[in-house]
Amino acid sequence: MVKLSVIVPFYNVQTYAPDTLRSLRANARDDFEFILVDDCSTDGTADVLRRAQDDIPGAVVHRHERNGGLATARNTGLDLARGEYLAFLDGDDWVAPGYFDELLSRTEALGCEFVRTDHVQVERTNRTVHRVPHGRRDAVTDPRTAILPADRTTSVDYPYAWAGLYHRRLLDRGLLHFTDGLRTAEDRPWIWRLHRRAESFAVLGTLGIFYRRGVASSLTQIGDARQLDFIRSFDQVVRETAEDPDADELLPKAVRTYCAIISHHMSSIEKFEPTVARMLKSQSSQALGRMPQAVLDDALDSMDVQRATLLRRLRRRPAAAKEVTTA
């Protein structure tokens, strides 16, 4: 029986993929499988993965004929996975030797449906530890209780799919797939759904996953229309939260977070191409109009003056029809 499936999407990361693959080799176990999804790379990534399939025990390569984005690539891996537990890794990141073995052992000892872990962010020669924003460690609790309060950073604001381990029963209940086609913020609806619908989780202080920041090919570094998928992503968060039995309690958190993300993108609008910047303004204005207005009013009242002023001005902006076109 396969104990753990690790799903790793790759797209045009031939410079970094060897580090990722070496780390998987140092984590191999007879009952582990590594599902390497090449999302139709156009550089030398495919050749690197072909060699890895022969070198890494348990490695299986699947190549997309068309580029579908990170969410779609992860879904491909989920559909192929056979493990009792599942984990994710991105194709330009890496893990410490024995990391997955330790993570699995600690998760099984706790007996919960999923765990979240801290990680190390790597930017050139700088390394910074980032902690899950949740106080209790190594204690099983109800994931719904980790969503609030609305005005503080909580576990749903730490959405990284690769920072954790997930039991297969979550996959069987339809909780692990991502929204197909989302190019950015694909993990936001995903983490909210997990916290609303899973039965148990825990936070571990395990440090062993290294997240490479500032990669030139990363969408966080590219100012094209794909970045605007955060609007579709958070529309989904708000829509699904509004259908929750505890919507009155949870919606303020969802709306406030959505507003904070809009403000973040607007504050760095100069990184976008001019056409995309206009789309950002127009689509953000429309997004504010779609939010529950009473909840939005409360959210804006609770924010600092600078962000609240920006968002109120954006809220009043008439959306020009020619700017509404989506990518």
Tab-separated table of C-alpha atoms in Angstrom:
chain	number	residue	atom	x	y	z
A	1	MET	CA	0.000	0.000	0.000
A	2	VAL	CA	1.195	3.520	-0.784
A	3	LYS	CA	1.412	5.431	2.470
A	4	LEU	CA	2.149	8.901	1.082
A	5	SER	CA	1.678	10.599	-2.283
A	6	VAL	CA	3.643	13.805	-2.846
A	7	ILE	CA	2.278	15.899	-5.730
A	8	VAL	CA	4.797	18.204	-7.415
A	9	PRO	CA	3.823	20.428	-10.378
A	10	PHE	CA	6.620	21.776	-12.595
A	11	TYR	CA	6.530	24.547	-15.173
A	12	ASN	CA	9.669	26.016	-16.760
A	13	VAL	CA	11.837	25.529	-13.671
A	14	GLN	CA	14.808	23.670	-15.147
A	15	THR	CA	17.176	25.844	-13.056
A	16	TYR	CA	15.539	24.868	-9.762
A	17	ALA	CA	14.045	21.435	-10.463
A	18	PRO	CA	17.308	19.536	-9.737
A	19	ASP	CA	17.286	20.862	-6.139
A	20	THR	CA	13.642	19.849	-5.744
A	21	LEU	CA	14.282	16.386	-7.127
A	22	ARG	CA	17.394	15.786	-5.016
A	23	SER	CA	15.336	16.599	-1.942
A	24	LEU	CA	12.693	14.073	-2.997
A	25	ARG	CA	15.422	11.469	-3.494
A	26	ALA	CA	16.510	12.131	0.105
A	27	ASN	CA	12.907	11.523	1.250
A	28	ALA	CA	12.242	8.296	-0.679
A	29	ARG	CA	10.668	5.347	1.088
A	30	ASP	CA	9.362	2.065	-0.291
A	31	ASP	CA	5.765	3.121	0.432
A	32	PHE	CA	6.077	6.719	-0.850
A	33	GLU	CA	5.239	7.903	-4.361
A	34	PHE	CA	6.219	11.188	-5.991
A	35	ILE	CA	3.835	12.358	-8.709
A	36	LEU	CA	5.750	14.814	-10.913
A	37	VAL	CA	3.381	16.801	-13.134
A	38	ASP	CA	5.023	18.668	-16.020
A	39	ASP	CA	2.539	21.402	-16.909
A	40	CYS	CA	3.684	21.562	-20.549
A	41	SER	CA	7.069	23.173	-19.843
A	42	THR	CA	8.830	24.779	-22.808
A	43	ASP	CA	12.362	24.801	-21.372
A	44	GLY	CA	14.470	21.789	-20.342
A	45	THR	CA	12.259	20.791	-17.399
A	46	ALA	CA	10.836	17.759	-19.233
A	47	ASP	CA	14.320	16.289	-19.755
A	48	VAL	CA	15.183	16.799	-16.085
A	49	LEU	CA	11.995	14.968	-15.062
A	50	ARG	CA	12.602	12.066	-17.438
A	51	ARG	CA	15.969	11.436	-15.825
A	52	ALA	CA	14.435	11.777	-12.353
A	53	GLN	CA	11.881	9.056	-13.041
A	54	ASP	CA	14.710	6.559	-13.367
A	55	ASP	CA	16.679	7.921	-10.404
A	56	ILE	CA	14.058	8.495	-7.695
A	57	PRO	CA	12.243	5.473	-6.202
A	58	GLY	CA	8.493	5.919	-6.481
A	59	ALA	CA	8.677	8.779	-8.987
A	60	VAL	CA	6.031	8.925	-11.722
A	61	VAL	CA	6.016	11.647	-14.396
A	62	HIS	CA	2.842	12.895	-16.045
A	63	ARG	CA	3.021	15.565	-18.745
A	64	HIS	CA	0.204	17.925	-19.717
A	65	GLU	CA	-0.249	18.526	-23.430
A	66	ARG	CA	-1.440	22.059	-22.645
A	67	ASN	CA	-0.441	24.403	-19.856
A	68	GLY	CA	-3.284	24.510	-17.331
A	69	GLY	CA	-1.766	26.337	-14.376
A	70	LEU	CA	-0.877	25.288	-10.853
A	71	ALA	CA	-4.405	24.416	-9.709
A	72	THR	CA	-5.021	22.133	-12.682
A	73	ALA	CA	-1.609	20.479	-12.322
A	74	ARG	CA	-2.257	19.739	-8.656
A	75	ASN	CA	-5.648	18.273	-9.552
A	76	THR	CA	-3.953	15.961	-12.040
A	77	GLY	CA	-1.712	14.750	-9.245
A	78	LEU	CA	-4.653	14.252	-6.897
A	79	ASP	CA	-6.448	12.149	-9.527
A	80	LEU	CA	-3.362	9.925	-9.859
A	81	ALA	CA	-2.514	9.685	-6.155
A	82	ARG	CA	-2.808	6.330	-4.391
A	83	GLY	CA	-1.521	7.271	-0.945
A	84	GLU	CA	-3.293	7.128	2.389
A	85	TYR	CA	-1.852	10.604	3.003
A	86	LEU	CA	-1.151	13.388	0.523
A	87	ALA	CA	1.293	16.271	0.403
A	88	PHE	CA	2.225	18.986	-2.074
A	89	LEU	CA	5.484	20.581	-3.116
A	90	ASP	CA	6.145	23.190	-5.800
A	91	GLY	CA	8.688	22.477	-8.514
A	92	ASP	CA	11.078	25.244	-7.458
A	93	ASP	CA	11.040	24.494	-3.696
A	94	TRP	CA	12.660	21.713	-1.691
A	95	VAL	CA	12.428	19.769	1.579
A	96	ALA	CA	15.005	18.618	4.116
A	97	PRO	CA	16.123	14.952	4.168
A	98	GLY	CA	13.616	12.805	6.044
A	99	TYR	CA	11.079	15.640	6.248
A	100	PHE	CA	8.095	13.698	4.909
A	101	ASP	CA	8.889	10.706	7.119
A	102	GLU	CA	8.829	12.905	10.227
A	103	LEU	CA	5.724	14.797	9.117
A	104	LEU	CA	3.854	11.568	8.466
A	105	SER	CA	4.889	10.040	11.786
A	106	ARG	CA	3.770	13.062	13.781
A	107	THR	CA	0.483	13.339	11.867
A	108	GLU	CA	-0.371	9.677	12.433
A	109	ALA	CA	0.374	10.050	16.142
A	110	LEU	CA	-2.095	12.929	16.371
A	111	GLY	CA	-4.765	11.123	14.342
A	112	CYS	CA	-6.240	14.273	12.756
A	113	GLU	CA	-7.434	14.854	9.194
A	114	PHE	CA	-4.784	17.399	8.295
A	115	VAL	CA	-1.833	19.260	9.738
A	116	ARG	CA	-0.273	22.612	8.921
A	117	THR	CA	3.437	23.321	9.277
A	118	ASP	CA	5.818	26.250	9.510
A	119	HIS	CA	8.231	26.866	6.623
A	120	VAL	CA	11.463	28.606	5.698
A	121	GLN	CA	11.263	31.336	3.046
A	122	VAL	CA	14.360	31.593	0.887
A	123	GLU	CA	15.143	34.755	-1.068
A	124	ARG	CA	18.629	34.594	-2.541
A	125	THR	CA	20.895	34.138	0.481
A	126	ASN	CA	18.282	35.209	3.051
A	127	ARG	CA	16.274	32.664	5.014
A	128	THR	CA	13.292	33.587	7.173
A	129	VAL	CA	11.100	31.315	9.277
A	130	HIS	CA	7.353	31.808	8.749
A	131	ARG	CA	4.997	30.386	11.353
A	132	VAL	CA	1.443	29.185	10.996
A	133	PRO	CA	-0.649	31.964	12.635
A	134	HIS	CA	-2.164	29.661	15.219
A	135	GLY	CA	-1.136	29.585	18.843
A	136	ARG	CA	-1.654	25.957	19.849
A	137	ARG	CA	0.895	23.431	18.619
A	138	ASP	CA	0.687	19.622	18.561
A	139	ALA	CA	-2.941	19.754	19.696
A	140	VAL	CA	-5.887	18.466	17.671
A	141	THR	CA	-8.711	20.970	17.337
A	142	ASP	CA	-11.724	21.909	15.200
A	143	PRO	CA	-10.451	23.746	12.088
A	144	ARG	CA	-13.513	26.025	12.045
A	145	THR	CA	-12.320	27.597	15.281
A	146	ALA	CA	-9.106	28.705	13.542
A	147	ILE	CA	-10.862	30.965	10.986
A	148	LEU	CA	-11.668	33.849	13.330
A	149	PRO	CA	-11.265	36.545	14.609
A	150	ALA	CA	-11.942	38.685	11.557
A	151	ASP	CA	-9.488	41.441	12.409
A	152	ARG	CA	-6.453	39.221	13.011
A	153	THR	CA	-4.258	37.007	10.874
A	154	THR	CA	-5.450	33.422	11.276
A	155	SER	CA	-4.825	30.021	9.783
A	156	VAL	CA	-6.879	30.739	6.631
A	157	ASP	CA	-4.442	33.571	5.889
A	158	TYR	CA	-1.649	30.986	5.667
A	159	PRO	CA	-2.984	29.190	2.593
A	160	TYR	CA	0.109	27.354	1.287
A	161	ALA	CA	-0.980	23.880	0.230
A	162	TRP	CA	2.573	22.562	0.510
A	163	ALA	CA	2.764	23.517	4.209
A	164	GLY	CA	0.937	20.479	5.495
A	165	LEU	CA	-0.190	16.875	5.201
A	166	TYR	CA	-3.710	15.631	4.387
A	167	HIS	CA	-5.522	12.357	4.971
A	168	ARG	CA	-7.046	10.646	1.968
A	169	ARG	CA	-10.543	10.801	3.406
A	170	LEU	CA	-10.458	14.546	2.697
A	171	LEU	CA	-9.853	13.725	-0.970
A	172	ASP	CA	-12.662	11.175	-0.927
A	173	ARG	CA	-15.012	13.857	0.466
A	174	GLY	CA	-14.085	16.292	-2.317
A	175	LEU	CA	-12.156	18.716	-0.105
A	176	LEU	CA	-8.681	18.589	-1.653
A	177	HIS	CA	-9.224	19.510	-5.317
A	178	PHE	CA	-8.537	23.064	-6.434
A	179	THR	CA	-10.687	25.248	-8.672
A	180	ASP	CA	-9.528	24.320	-12.179
A	181	GLY	CA	-7.844	27.053	-14.159
A	182	LEU	CA	-7.056	29.479	-11.342
A	183	ARG	CA	-3.589	30.890	-12.052
A	184	THR	CA	-3.077	32.665	-8.742
A	185	ALA	CA	-4.634	32.598	-5.252
A	186	GLU	CA	-5.749	29.058	-6.106
A	187	ASP	CA	-5.152	28.005	-2.510
A	188	ARG	CA	-7.507	30.583	-0.933
A	189	PRO	CA	-10.862	28.867	-1.627
A	190	TRP	CA	-9.072	25.581	-0.923
A	191	ILE	CA	-7.877	26.510	2.592
A	192	TRP	CA	-11.203	28.118	3.491
A	193	ARG	CA	-13.085	24.987	2.419
A	194	LEU	CA	-10.733	22.792	4.455
A	195	HIS	CA	-11.214	24.870	7.578
A	196	ARG	CA	-14.974	25.041	7.166
A	197	ARG	CA	-15.609	21.385	6.362
A	198	ALA	CA	-12.827	19.174	7.727
A	199	GLU	CA	-13.347	17.670	11.172
A	200	SER	CA	-9.930	18.000	12.811
A	201	PHE	CA	-6.515	19.568	12.327
A	202	ALA	CA	-3.336	20.427	14.169
A	203	VAL	CA	-0.380	22.742	13.733
A	204	LEU	CA	3.161	21.380	13.875
A	205	GLY	CA	6.328	23.359	14.402
A	206	THR	CA	8.197	21.130	11.964
A	207	LEU	CA	10.713	23.087	9.895
A	208	GLY	CA	11.778	21.267	6.774
A	209	ILE	CA	10.129	22.832	3.763
A	210	PHE	CA	11.965	25.591	1.914
A	211	TYR	CA	9.908	28.036	-0.150
A	212	ARG	CA	11.867	29.837	-2.837
A	213	ARG	CA	10.694	33.439	-3.155
A	214	GLY	CA	11.449	35.871	-5.977
A	215	VAL	CA	11.724	33.341	-8.819
A	216	ALA	CA	11.493	35.296	-12.087
A	217	SER	CA	8.986	32.875	-13.653
A	218	SER	CA	6.664	32.976	-10.637
A	219	LEU	CA	3.312	34.673	-11.174
A	220	THR	CA	3.983	36.806	-8.104
A	221	GLN	CA	6.737	38.434	-10.157
A	222	ILE	CA	4.705	38.857	-13.349
A	223	GLY	CA	2.270	41.748	-13.836
A	224	ASP	CA	-0.012	40.250	-16.456
A	225	ALA	CA	-3.723	39.427	-16.377
A	226	ARG	CA	-3.211	36.046	-14.718
A	227	GLN	CA	-2.638	37.865	-11.429
A	228	LEU	CA	-6.236	39.060	-11.542
A	229	ASP	CA	-7.435	35.531	-10.847
A	230	PHE	CA	-7.342	36.528	-7.178
A	231	ILE	CA	-10.727	38.168	-7.854
A	232	ARG	CA	-12.294	34.919	-9.059
A	233	SER	CA	-10.658	33.164	-6.136
A	234	PHE	CA	-12.018	35.482	-3.449
A	235	ASP	CA	-15.407	35.718	-5.135
A	236	GLN	CA	-15.558	31.966	-4.570
A	237	VAL	CA	-14.484	32.333	-0.924
A	238	VAL	CA	-17.219	34.901	-0.233
A	239	ARG	CA	-19.864	32.973	-2.181
A	240	GLU	CA	-19.183	29.664	-0.411
A	241	THR	CA	-18.869	31.302	2.997
A	242	ALA	CA	-22.244	32.991	2.479
A	243	GLU	CA	-23.767	29.518	2.134
A	244	ASP	CA	-22.257	28.286	5.401
A	245	PRO	CA	-24.584	27.776	8.390
A	246	ASP	CA	-22.364	30.192	10.341
A	247	ALA	CA	-22.225	32.784	7.561
A	248	ASP	CA	-23.059	35.665	9.881
A	249	GLU	CA	-19.952	34.930	11.932
A	250	LEU	CA	-17.579	33.999	9.096
A	251	LEU	CA	-18.450	36.490	6.344
A	252	PRO	CA	-16.799	39.485	8.058
A	253	LYS	CA	-13.476	37.627	7.949
A	254	ALA	CA	-13.890	36.655	4.278
A	255	VAL	CA	-14.890	40.172	3.200
A	256	ARG	CA	-12.192	41.893	5.234
A	257	THR	CA	-9.506	39.610	3.792
A	258	TYR	CA	-10.787	40.207	0.259
A	259	CYS	CA	-10.605	43.965	0.861
A	260	ALA	CA	-7.061	43.676	2.203
A	261	ILE	CA	-5.935	41.766	-0.899
A	262	ILE	CA	-7.538	44.319	-3.242
A	263	SER	CA	-5.795	47.093	-1.327
A	264	HIS	CA	-2.479	45.239	-1.545
A	265	HIS	CA	-2.693	44.925	-5.327
A	266	MET	CA	-3.861	48.496	-5.769
A	267	SER	CA	-0.943	49.792	-3.701
A	268	SER	CA	1.500	48.173	-6.130
A	269	ILE	CA	-0.484	48.822	-9.300
A	270	GLU	CA	2.609	50.144	-11.082
A	271	LYS	CA	3.927	46.580	-11.473
A	272	PHE	CA	1.033	45.753	-13.799
A	273	GLU	CA	0.957	46.372	-17.525
A	274	PRO	CA	-1.216	49.474	-18.249
A	275	THR	CA	-4.102	47.466	-19.698
A	276	VAL	CA	-4.033	45.068	-16.768
A	277	ALA	CA	-3.892	47.978	-14.292
A	278	ARG	CA	-7.116	49.344	-15.778
A	279	MET	CA	-8.690	45.904	-15.545
A	280	LEU	CA	-7.577	45.656	-11.921
A	281	LYS	CA	-9.338	48.911	-11.044
A	282	SER	CA	-12.505	47.996	-12.894
A	283	GLN	CA	-12.764	44.407	-11.678
A	284	SER	CA	-11.925	45.378	-8.107
A	285	SER	CA	-14.639	48.031	-8.191
A	286	GLN	CA	-17.149	45.459	-9.399
A	287	ALA	CA	-15.958	42.966	-6.764
A	288	LEU	CA	-16.667	45.484	-4.013
A	289	GLY	CA	-20.131	45.908	-5.481
A	290	ARG	CA	-20.763	42.160	-5.301
A	291	MET	CA	-19.855	41.850	-1.633
A	292	PRO	CA	-22.563	41.895	1.043
A	293	GLN	CA	-22.790	45.653	1.441
A	294	ALA	CA	-23.549	45.820	5.154
A	295	VAL	CA	-20.640	43.476	5.878
A	296	LEU	CA	-18.430	45.558	3.583
A	297	ASP	CA	-19.397	48.758	5.419
A	298	ASP	CA	-18.321	47.198	8.724
A	299	ALA	CA	-15.094	45.911	7.193
A	300	LEU	CA	-14.143	49.322	5.834
A	301	ASP	CA	-14.958	50.967	9.159
A	302	SER	CA	-12.564	48.553	10.884
A	303	MET	CA	-9.608	49.186	8.545
A	304	ASP	CA	-6.950	51.877	8.752
A	305	VAL	CA	-7.742	55.218	7.129
A	306	GLN	CA	-5.420	54.819	4.160
A	307	ARG	CA	-6.780	51.473	3.016
A	308	ALA	CA	-10.379	52.350	3.798
A	309	THR	CA	-10.134	55.579	1.786
A	310	LEU	CA	-8.629	53.779	-1.204
A	311	LEU	CA	-11.334	51.109	-1.137
A	312	ARG	CA	-14.193	53.575	-0.680
A	313	ARG	CA	-12.948	55.571	-3.647
A	314	LEU	CA	-12.694	52.380	-5.683
A	315	ARG	CA	-16.168	51.352	-4.582
A	316	ARG	CA	-17.608	54.567	-6.031
A	317	ARG	CA	-15.745	54.191	-9.326
A	318	PRO	CA	-18.039	53.658	-12.328
A	319	ALA	CA	-16.917	50.584	-14.232
A	320	ALA	CA	-16.346	51.391	-17.882
A	321	ALA	CA	-17.663	48.594	-20.057
A	322	LYS	CA	-14.529	48.439	-22.147
A	323	GLU	CA	-12.435	47.738	-19.026
A	324	VAL	CA	-14.487	44.785	-17.887
A	325	THR	CA	-12.980	42.284	-20.326
A	326	THR	CA	-11.352	39.384	-18.505
A	327	ALA	CA	-8.321	37.460	-19.630
